[in-house]
Amino acid sequence: MGRRVFCIVAVMLALLAGPVVAQTPSANRFEGWGAAIVAADWRDSHGQPIQAFDNARRDLVRGFLGAGFSRADMVDYSLRPDAARPVTAETAVKGMNDLFARTTRGCFLYITSHGSPAGVVFGPDATVNTTMMANLVRSWCGTKPTVIVISACFSGVFVDGLAASNRMILTAARRDRSSFGCGAEATYPYFDGCVLESLPGAIDFLALAAATRACVSRREAEEGLTPASEPQLYVGPEMQLRLPTLRFSRPPP
C-alpha cells in the first residue's frame, strides 16, 4: 500500500512539474543580418599601391565572422583594379544591393578608404559624397537596425546625413580632421587596426566603438600625431535600446 501511494504521489509531482524541455543555445543575434566590408581604395597619398586597406578588409571579415555574422550573408570587396579578379565599383554596389535586399533583420556596412570633405573614395575614379551615401543606405537598409562604419579621413562629414533613429554610425575622424595609417609601411589604417584590436574583447557594437576610440586616441598620443582624428559616434534612440541586446557571440573555449 505504501509503495502504491508513493508511486501515485511521484506521478502527480511529475505532472505538476510539467514536461522537461531540452535546453538549446540561444539564436545567433545577427541571424538574418547582411554585412558588407569594402576596401574602396588601395593607394597611399602619393597614388602608390599599398596593402593596408586590403589587409584590413581581410581581417575584418575574419573578426566579424568570429563575432557572430554569417559568411552566407556577408560580402567583401576590394576595388583595386590590379587585383587578380578586379571588382568594379558598380559590381560592388550591385552585390550589396542584392545582399541587403534578401537579408531582412539588420544591415552592417563597413568601408575603409581615403576620404576628403567631399566624401569617400570608392574605386579608381569615383567619390561617394554625403547625399549619395545617404541614398544608398536608405535604399539598402530602410528601417532595419543598421550599423555603419566609415574608416577614412574627414569621414565625420557623413554623420549628419546618415543619422536616424534605427542607426549607429562610427567614423574614423571628425568632419574636419584626417585619420592616420595609410602609408606603405602600415599594416592597417590606425582606425581599422584599433577595431581589430578591440573586437575580441568587445561584447557589442557600443563597447567596440568605445574601445576603438580610446585605442585611436592612445596611439595618436603615443606617436605625437596631431591634430587628433577624434573618431565620431552617433547612436539613434532606437539603436540605444537595441544595441545592448545585439551581443557578439564567441566560439567556445
Short mmCIF file of C-alpha atoms in Angstrom, two decimals:
data_model
loop_
_atom_site.label_atom_id
_atom_site.label_comp_id
_atom_site.label_asym_id
_atom_site.label_seq_id
_atom_site.Cartn_x
_atom_site.Cartn_y
_atom_site.Cartn_z
CA MET A 1 0.00 0.00 0.00
CA GLY A 2 2.75 2.41 0.98
CA ARG A 3 4.63 1.74 -2.25
CA ARG A 4 1.44 2.39 -4.28
CA VAL A 5 0.84 5.74 -2.56
CA PHE A 6 4.44 6.71 -3.19
CA CYS A 7 4.10 5.94 -6.93
CA ILE A 8 0.87 7.96 -7.20
CA VAL A 9 2.49 10.95 -5.46
CA ALA A 10 5.52 10.69 -7.74
CA VAL A 11 3.33 10.71 -10.85
CA MET A 12 1.37 13.73 -9.56
CA LEU A 13 4.56 15.66 -8.84
CA ALA A 14 5.85 14.88 -12.32
CA LEU A 15 2.61 16.15 -13.88
CA LEU A 16 2.70 19.34 -11.82
CA ALA A 17 6.30 19.96 -12.80
CA GLY A 18 5.35 19.86 -16.49
CA PRO A 19 7.31 18.42 -19.37
CA VAL A 20 11.08 18.54 -19.39
CA VAL A 21 12.21 20.95 -22.10
CA ALA A 22 15.63 20.43 -23.59
CA GLN A 23 17.84 23.50 -23.28
CA THR A 24 19.02 24.83 -26.64
CA PRO A 25 21.56 27.53 -27.31
CA SER A 26 20.14 31.00 -27.91
CA ALA A 27 19.75 32.02 -31.52
CA ASN A 28 22.52 33.99 -33.13
CA ARG A 29 21.65 37.64 -32.61
CA PHE A 30 22.93 38.54 -36.09
CA GLU A 31 21.00 35.87 -37.93
CA GLY A 32 19.40 37.50 -40.95
CA TRP A 33 21.75 40.48 -40.88
CA GLY A 34 23.50 41.42 -44.10
CA ALA A 35 27.13 42.51 -43.74
CA ALA A 36 29.35 44.21 -46.34
CA ILE A 37 33.02 45.09 -45.87
CA VAL A 38 34.68 47.11 -48.62
CA ALA A 39 38.28 48.17 -49.18
CA ALA A 40 37.43 51.02 -51.53
CA ASP A 41 40.98 52.31 -52.19
CA TRP A 42 44.41 50.73 -52.46
CA ARG A 43 46.73 53.75 -52.78
CA ASP A 44 48.74 55.96 -50.45
CA SER A 45 48.59 59.75 -50.53
CA HIS A 46 51.03 59.75 -53.50
CA GLY A 47 48.97 57.30 -55.55
CA GLN A 48 51.28 54.34 -54.96
CA PRO A 49 49.78 50.87 -54.24
CA ILE A 50 49.64 49.80 -50.59
CA GLN A 51 48.18 46.81 -48.77
CA ALA A 52 46.76 48.48 -45.65
CA PHE A 53 43.14 48.71 -46.83
CA ASP A 54 43.06 45.16 -48.18
CA ASN A 55 44.75 43.82 -45.05
CA ALA A 56 42.01 45.47 -43.02
CA ARG A 57 39.24 44.07 -45.22
CA ARG A 58 40.62 40.54 -44.97
CA ASP A 59 41.00 40.60 -41.20
CA LEU A 60 37.77 42.50 -40.52
CA VAL A 61 35.91 39.73 -42.34
CA ARG A 62 37.56 37.18 -40.08
CA GLY A 63 36.90 39.26 -36.98
CA PHE A 64 33.20 39.87 -37.60
CA LEU A 65 32.62 36.26 -38.56
CA GLY A 66 34.05 35.38 -35.16
CA ALA A 67 31.66 37.88 -33.56
CA GLY A 68 28.61 36.10 -34.96
CA PHE A 69 27.98 37.28 -38.52
CA SER A 70 27.32 34.63 -41.17
CA ARG A 71 29.58 34.17 -44.19
CA ALA A 72 26.49 33.26 -46.23
CA ASP A 73 25.11 36.74 -45.52
CA MET A 74 28.39 38.65 -45.87
CA VAL A 75 30.11 40.11 -48.91
CA ASP A 76 33.53 41.73 -49.05
CA TYR A 77 35.08 43.62 -51.93
CA SER A 78 38.44 45.08 -52.86
CA LEU A 79 38.11 47.76 -55.52
CA ARG A 80 41.76 47.74 -56.56
CA PRO A 81 41.97 47.34 -60.36
CA ASP A 82 45.27 45.45 -60.24
CA ALA A 83 43.73 42.51 -58.33
CA ALA A 84 43.72 39.05 -59.93
CA ARG A 85 39.95 39.33 -60.31
CA PRO A 86 39.08 43.02 -60.29
CA VAL A 87 35.74 44.17 -58.86
CA THR A 88 34.35 47.44 -60.19
CA ALA A 89 32.52 49.95 -58.04
CA GLU A 90 29.35 49.20 -59.99
CA THR A 91 29.67 45.45 -59.34
CA ALA A 92 30.22 46.06 -55.63
CA VAL A 93 27.17 48.31 -55.37
CA LYS A 94 25.03 45.73 -57.17
CA GLY A 95 26.33 42.97 -54.92
CA MET A 96 25.48 44.96 -51.80
CA ASN A 97 22.07 45.81 -53.20
CA ASP A 98 21.35 42.11 -53.75
CA LEU A 99 22.67 41.18 -50.30
CA PHE A 100 20.69 43.75 -48.36
CA ALA A 101 17.53 43.02 -50.36
CA ARG A 102 17.49 39.40 -49.13
CA THR A 103 18.66 39.97 -45.54
CA THR A 104 15.75 41.42 -43.63
CA ARG A 105 16.77 41.62 -39.98
CA GLY A 106 19.67 44.07 -39.99
CA CYS A 107 22.26 45.94 -42.01
CA PHE A 108 26.03 46.27 -41.35
CA LEU A 109 28.25 48.28 -43.69
CA TYR A 110 31.99 48.88 -43.21
CA ILE A 111 34.02 50.94 -45.71
CA THR A 112 37.76 51.55 -45.40
CA SER A 113 39.29 54.04 -47.82
CA HIS A 114 40.70 57.52 -48.30
CA GLY A 115 38.39 60.43 -47.71
CA SER A 116 38.09 64.18 -48.09
CA PRO A 117 35.48 66.80 -47.15
CA ALA A 118 33.83 65.88 -50.48
CA GLY A 119 33.26 62.23 -49.47
CA VAL A 120 34.95 58.83 -49.55
CA VAL A 121 36.98 57.36 -52.41
CA PHE A 122 35.13 54.42 -53.94
CA GLY A 123 37.25 52.72 -56.58
CA PRO A 124 39.70 54.17 -59.14
CA ASP A 125 37.66 57.17 -60.25
CA ALA A 126 34.63 57.67 -58.01
CA THR A 127 33.90 59.57 -54.81
CA VAL A 128 30.75 58.82 -52.84
CA ASN A 129 29.51 62.07 -51.32
CA THR A 130 27.17 62.51 -48.37
CA THR A 131 24.00 62.63 -50.46
CA MET A 132 24.92 59.52 -52.45
CA MET A 133 25.79 57.62 -49.26
CA ALA A 134 22.52 58.63 -47.60
CA ASN A 135 20.55 57.46 -50.63
CA LEU A 136 22.39 54.14 -50.82
CA VAL A 137 21.92 53.38 -47.13
CA ARG A 138 18.25 54.38 -47.30
CA SER A 139 17.74 52.04 -50.25
CA TRP A 140 19.71 49.15 -48.76
CA CYS A 141 18.75 49.32 -45.10
CA GLY A 142 15.47 51.23 -44.80
CA THR A 143 14.08 50.88 -41.29
CA LYS A 144 16.18 47.82 -40.41
CA PRO A 145 18.59 48.11 -37.47
CA THR A 146 21.73 49.47 -39.11
CA VAL A 147 25.40 49.85 -38.16
CA ILE A 148 27.64 51.88 -40.46
CA VAL A 149 31.41 52.23 -40.02
CA ILE A 150 33.37 54.54 -42.32
CA SER A 151 37.13 54.47 -41.92
CA ALA A 152 38.55 57.44 -43.83
CA CYS A 153 39.89 60.94 -43.38
CA PHE A 154 37.14 63.53 -42.83
CA SER A 155 34.57 60.71 -42.54
CA GLY A 156 32.65 62.66 -39.92
CA VAL A 157 31.04 64.50 -42.84
CA PHE A 158 28.71 61.52 -43.21
CA VAL A 159 27.22 61.59 -39.72
CA ASP A 160 24.53 64.23 -40.18
CA GLY A 161 23.23 62.80 -43.45
CA LEU A 162 23.11 59.23 -42.15
CA ALA A 163 21.73 59.92 -38.67
CA ALA A 164 18.42 58.15 -37.98
CA SER A 165 16.70 56.51 -35.03
CA ASN A 166 17.50 52.99 -36.26
CA ARG A 167 21.20 53.61 -36.95
CA MET A 168 24.58 53.60 -35.29
CA ILE A 169 27.35 55.44 -37.15
CA LEU A 170 31.04 55.24 -36.30
CA THR A 171 33.62 57.21 -38.29
CA ALA A 172 37.40 57.27 -38.14
CA ALA A 173 37.65 61.06 -37.89
CA ARG A 174 35.86 64.32 -37.34
CA ARG A 175 34.44 66.07 -40.38
CA ASP A 176 37.44 68.42 -40.41
CA ARG A 177 40.22 66.00 -39.42
CA SER A 178 42.44 63.43 -41.09
CA SER A 179 42.91 59.91 -39.81
CA PHE A 180 46.26 58.12 -39.84
CA GLY A 181 47.99 54.96 -41.01
CA CYS A 182 47.55 54.92 -44.78
CA GLY A 183 51.21 54.75 -45.72
CA ALA A 184 53.21 51.99 -47.37
CA GLU A 185 54.67 50.90 -44.02
CA ALA A 186 51.29 50.47 -42.29
CA THR A 187 49.73 47.05 -41.84
CA TYR A 188 46.30 48.67 -41.38
CA PRO A 189 44.96 52.20 -41.19
CA TYR A 190 45.19 53.09 -37.50
CA PHE A 191 41.41 53.16 -37.00
CA ASP A 192 40.93 49.72 -38.60
CA GLY A 193 43.80 48.36 -36.55
CA CYS A 194 42.10 49.60 -33.39
CA VAL A 195 38.81 47.98 -34.42
CA LEU A 196 40.64 44.69 -34.91
CA GLU A 197 42.49 45.08 -31.61
CA SER A 198 39.29 45.88 -29.71
CA LEU A 199 36.90 43.40 -31.33
CA PRO A 200 37.94 40.20 -29.46
CA GLY A 201 37.18 41.80 -26.08
CA ALA A 202 34.07 43.77 -27.02
CA ILE A 203 30.65 42.45 -26.03
CA ASP A 204 28.70 44.54 -28.54
CA PHE A 205 28.99 47.42 -31.00
CA LEU A 206 28.77 50.06 -28.27
CA ALA A 207 31.69 48.53 -26.41
CA LEU A 208 33.59 48.13 -29.68
CA ALA A 209 33.11 51.82 -30.50
CA ALA A 210 34.27 52.95 -27.06
CA ALA A 211 37.35 50.72 -27.10
CA THR A 212 38.24 51.69 -30.67
CA ARG A 213 38.02 55.41 -29.95
CA ALA A 214 40.17 55.00 -26.83
CA CYS A 215 42.70 52.95 -28.80
CA VAL A 216 42.95 55.57 -31.57
CA SER A 217 43.37 58.38 -29.03
CA ARG A 218 46.08 56.47 -27.16
CA ARG A 219 48.01 55.54 -30.27
CA GLU A 220 47.94 59.06 -31.71
CA ALA A 221 49.11 60.49 -28.37
CA GLU A 222 51.94 57.95 -28.09
CA GLU A 223 53.15 58.80 -31.59
CA GLY A 224 52.63 62.54 -31.26
CA LEU A 225 50.20 62.72 -34.18
CA THR A 226 48.31 65.99 -34.37
CA PRO A 227 45.68 67.19 -34.74
CA ALA A 228 43.90 64.20 -33.23
CA SER A 229 41.48 62.48 -35.60
CA GLU A 230 38.69 62.25 -32.99
CA PRO A 231 36.54 59.35 -34.27
CA GLN A 232 32.85 60.20 -34.16
CA LEU A 233 29.96 58.12 -32.81
CA TYR A 234 26.24 58.60 -33.33
CA VAL A 235 23.61 56.26 -31.90
CA GLY A 236 19.94 56.86 -32.69
CA PRO A 237 17.30 56.49 -29.95
CA GLU A 238 16.02 53.16 -31.26
CA MET A 239 19.53 51.74 -31.50
CA GLN A 240 20.37 52.90 -27.98
CA LEU A 241 17.77 50.42 -26.78
CA ARG A 242 18.56 47.69 -29.30
CA LEU A 243 22.35 47.55 -29.31
CA PRO A 244 22.79 46.09 -25.80
CA THR A 245 20.69 43.11 -26.94
CA LEU A 246 22.91 42.56 -30.00
CA ARG A 247 25.81 40.92 -28.23
CA PHE A 248 28.68 39.46 -30.17
CA SER A 249 28.96 35.70 -29.99
CA ARG A 250 32.23 33.95 -29.26
CA PRO A 251 33.39 30.44 -30.15
CA PRO A 252 33.52 28.08 -27.15
CA PRO A 253 36.94 27.83 -25.49
#
